[in-house]
Structure formats: structure tokens, C-alpha cells
GROMACS .gro file of C-alpha atoms in nm:
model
  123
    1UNK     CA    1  -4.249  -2.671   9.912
    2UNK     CA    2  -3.893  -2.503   9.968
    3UNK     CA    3  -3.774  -2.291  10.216
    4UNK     CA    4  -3.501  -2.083  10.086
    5UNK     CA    5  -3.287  -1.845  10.393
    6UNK     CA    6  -3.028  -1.625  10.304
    7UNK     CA    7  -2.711  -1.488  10.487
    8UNK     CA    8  -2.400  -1.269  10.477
    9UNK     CA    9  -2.532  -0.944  10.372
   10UNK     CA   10  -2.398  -0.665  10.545
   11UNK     CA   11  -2.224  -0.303  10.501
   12UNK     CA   12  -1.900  -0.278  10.351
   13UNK     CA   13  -1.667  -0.004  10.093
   14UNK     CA   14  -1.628  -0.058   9.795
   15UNK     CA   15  -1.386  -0.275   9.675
   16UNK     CA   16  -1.427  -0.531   9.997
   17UNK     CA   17  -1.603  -0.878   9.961
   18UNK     CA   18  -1.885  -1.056  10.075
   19UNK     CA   19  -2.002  -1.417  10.053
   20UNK     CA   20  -2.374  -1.437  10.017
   21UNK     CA   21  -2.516  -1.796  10.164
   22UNK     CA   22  -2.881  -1.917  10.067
   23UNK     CA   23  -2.977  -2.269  10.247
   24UNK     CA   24  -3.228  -2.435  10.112
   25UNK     CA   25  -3.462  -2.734  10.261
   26UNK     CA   26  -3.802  -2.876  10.134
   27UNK     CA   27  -3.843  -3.029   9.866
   28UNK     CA   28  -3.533  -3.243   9.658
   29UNK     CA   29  -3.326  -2.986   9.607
   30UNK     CA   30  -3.025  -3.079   9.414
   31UNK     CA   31  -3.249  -3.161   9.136
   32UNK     CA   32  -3.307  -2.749   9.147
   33UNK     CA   33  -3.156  -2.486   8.941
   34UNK     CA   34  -3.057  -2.208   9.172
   35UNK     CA   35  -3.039  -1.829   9.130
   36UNK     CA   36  -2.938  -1.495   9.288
   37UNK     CA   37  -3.125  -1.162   9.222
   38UNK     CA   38  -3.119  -0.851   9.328
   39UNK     CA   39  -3.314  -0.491   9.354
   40UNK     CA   40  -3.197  -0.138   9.473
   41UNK     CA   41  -3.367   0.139   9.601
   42UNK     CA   42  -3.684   0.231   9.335
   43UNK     CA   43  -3.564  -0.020   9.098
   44UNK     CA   44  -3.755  -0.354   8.990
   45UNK     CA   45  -3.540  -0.693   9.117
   46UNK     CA   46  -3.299  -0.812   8.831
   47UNK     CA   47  -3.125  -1.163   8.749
   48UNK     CA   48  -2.782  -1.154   8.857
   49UNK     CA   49  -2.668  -1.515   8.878
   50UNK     CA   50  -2.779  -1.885   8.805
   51UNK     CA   51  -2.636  -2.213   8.833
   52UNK     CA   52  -2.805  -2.557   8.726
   53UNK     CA   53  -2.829  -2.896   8.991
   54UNK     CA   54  -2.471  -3.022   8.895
   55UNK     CA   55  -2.272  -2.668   8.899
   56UNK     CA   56  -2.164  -2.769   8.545
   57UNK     CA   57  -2.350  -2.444   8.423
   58UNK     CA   58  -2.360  -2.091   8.511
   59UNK     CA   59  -2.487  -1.741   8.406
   60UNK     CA   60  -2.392  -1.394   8.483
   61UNK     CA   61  -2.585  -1.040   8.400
   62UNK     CA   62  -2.294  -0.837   8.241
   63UNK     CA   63  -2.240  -0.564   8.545
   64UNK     CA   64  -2.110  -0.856   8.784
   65UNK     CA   65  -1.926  -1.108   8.562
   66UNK     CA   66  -1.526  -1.142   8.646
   67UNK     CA   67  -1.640  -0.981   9.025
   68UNK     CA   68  -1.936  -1.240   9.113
   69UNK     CA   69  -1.904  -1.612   9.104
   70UNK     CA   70  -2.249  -1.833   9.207
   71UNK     CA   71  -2.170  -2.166   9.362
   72UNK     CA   72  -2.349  -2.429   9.523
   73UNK     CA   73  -2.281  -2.761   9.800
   74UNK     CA   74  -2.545  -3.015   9.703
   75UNK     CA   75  -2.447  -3.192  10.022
   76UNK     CA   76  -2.510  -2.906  10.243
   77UNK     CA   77  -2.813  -2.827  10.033
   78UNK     CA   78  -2.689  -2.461   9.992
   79UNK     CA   79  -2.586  -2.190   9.737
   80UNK     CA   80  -2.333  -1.930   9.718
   81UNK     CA   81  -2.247  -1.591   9.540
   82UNK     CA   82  -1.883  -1.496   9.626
   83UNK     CA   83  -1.848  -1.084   9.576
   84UNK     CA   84  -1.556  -0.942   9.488
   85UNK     CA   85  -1.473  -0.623   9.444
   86UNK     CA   86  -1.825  -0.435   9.520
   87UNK     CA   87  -1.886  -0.139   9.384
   88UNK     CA   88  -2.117   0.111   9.514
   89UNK     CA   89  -2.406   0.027   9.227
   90UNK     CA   90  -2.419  -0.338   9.402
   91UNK     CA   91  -2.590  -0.200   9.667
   92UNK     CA   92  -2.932  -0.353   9.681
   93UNK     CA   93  -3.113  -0.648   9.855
   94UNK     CA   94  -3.027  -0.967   9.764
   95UNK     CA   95  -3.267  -1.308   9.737
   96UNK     CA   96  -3.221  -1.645   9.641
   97UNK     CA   97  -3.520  -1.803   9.450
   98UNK     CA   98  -3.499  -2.178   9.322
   99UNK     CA   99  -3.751  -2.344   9.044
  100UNK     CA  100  -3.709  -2.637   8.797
  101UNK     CA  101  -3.669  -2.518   8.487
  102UNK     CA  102  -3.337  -2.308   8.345
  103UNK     CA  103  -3.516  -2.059   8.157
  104UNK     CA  104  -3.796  -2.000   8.425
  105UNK     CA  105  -3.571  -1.961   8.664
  106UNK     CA  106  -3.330  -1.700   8.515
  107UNK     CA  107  -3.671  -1.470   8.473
  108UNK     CA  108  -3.811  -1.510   8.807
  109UNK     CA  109  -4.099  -1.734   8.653
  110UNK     CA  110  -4.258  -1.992   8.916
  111UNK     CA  111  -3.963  -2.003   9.132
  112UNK     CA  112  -3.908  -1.996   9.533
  113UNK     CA  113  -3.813  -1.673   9.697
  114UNK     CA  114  -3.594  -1.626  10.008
  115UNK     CA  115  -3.697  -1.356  10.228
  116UNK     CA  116  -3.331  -1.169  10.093
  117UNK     CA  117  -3.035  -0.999  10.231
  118UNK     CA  118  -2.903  -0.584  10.231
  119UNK     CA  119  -2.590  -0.570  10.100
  120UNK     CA  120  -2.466  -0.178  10.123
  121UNK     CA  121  -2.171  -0.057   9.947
  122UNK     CA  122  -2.014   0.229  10.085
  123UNK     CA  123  -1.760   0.463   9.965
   0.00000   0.00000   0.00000
């Protein structure tokens, strides 16, 4: 089993920054690829950002690349999504969900779920 908790959400304007924080415990967890997804109001959840166990590879849905960067501190067992310049579309809740696999994980497929965090763009 992993646990997966998330942090940092919060209500800002658009064109502020947040850093989103997922820890993670359980289960070996540098061995994990990590990911970030999100889902608005009456929308289904989408992928927004993965990175494998070493940080050597990463992935970005088109709306956030050059604003979002995913990171992650094997040593502190947890992940990050730096936010820059939010826009009022990247409004939704946020969760971090973990599995084994690259291409599992980037759909959602078998993976962890955190219990996720609002982010609110305002203008």
C-alpha cells in the first residue's frame, strides 16, 4: 500500500504561483513513477504531469508546459508541481496518484490516489 497526501492548494489571481506538495509513504517509493492530475468543475480528471523514479524523465499535457514543472525529493519521499503563472482555466482540484508502470500511470490505470487539493484561480 501507499499513502499519497497532498498540500499547497489554495486561492490565488491569475498570474500568481503555487507549489503543490504530495508526500508519499508505504510502500518503496522511489522505485514509483509519480503523477499530477487534475479535474474542474463538471469535467472528468485529466493528466497534467508525470515524472519517472530518477527525475531523469518528465511529461507535460500541452495547456501547462513552460508554466508547470513536476519535481520530486526521493529522500523526502515527496513530489512537487511548481505553478507559474496560473491562469483562471487551472482552476480545478488537484491529486497526486503513484503506480509502477510509465504508461499506466500517465492514464490513471492501477495507480494510488491522494485525497487532492483546490487550487482556485481568480481574476
Amino acid at each position: 500500500q501507499v499513502q499519497l497526501v497532498e498540500s499547497g492548494g489554495g486561492l490565488v489571481q491569475a498570474g500568481d504561483s503555487l507549489r503543490l506538495s504530495c508526500a508519499a509513504s508505504g510502500r518503496t517509493f522511489t522505485m514509483y513513477t509519480m503523477a499530477w492530475f487534475r479535474q474542474a468543475p463538471g469535467k472528468e480528471r485529466e493528466f497534467v504531469a508525470a515524472i519517472n523514479w530518477s527525475g531523469s524523465r518528465t511529461s507535460y499535457v500541452d495547456s501547462v508546459k513552460g508554466r508547470f514543472t513536476i519535481s520530486r525529493d526521493n529522500a523526502k519521499n515527496t513530489m512537487y508541481l511548481q505553478m507559474n503563472s496560473l491562469k483562471l482555466e487551472d482552476t480545478a482540484v488537484y491529486y497526486c496518484a503513484t503506480g509502477v508502470g510509465w504508461s499506466d500511470v500517465v492514464v490513471g490505470r492501477g495507480v494510488y490516489w491522494g485525497q487532492g487539493t483546490q487550487v482556485t484561480v481568480s481574476s
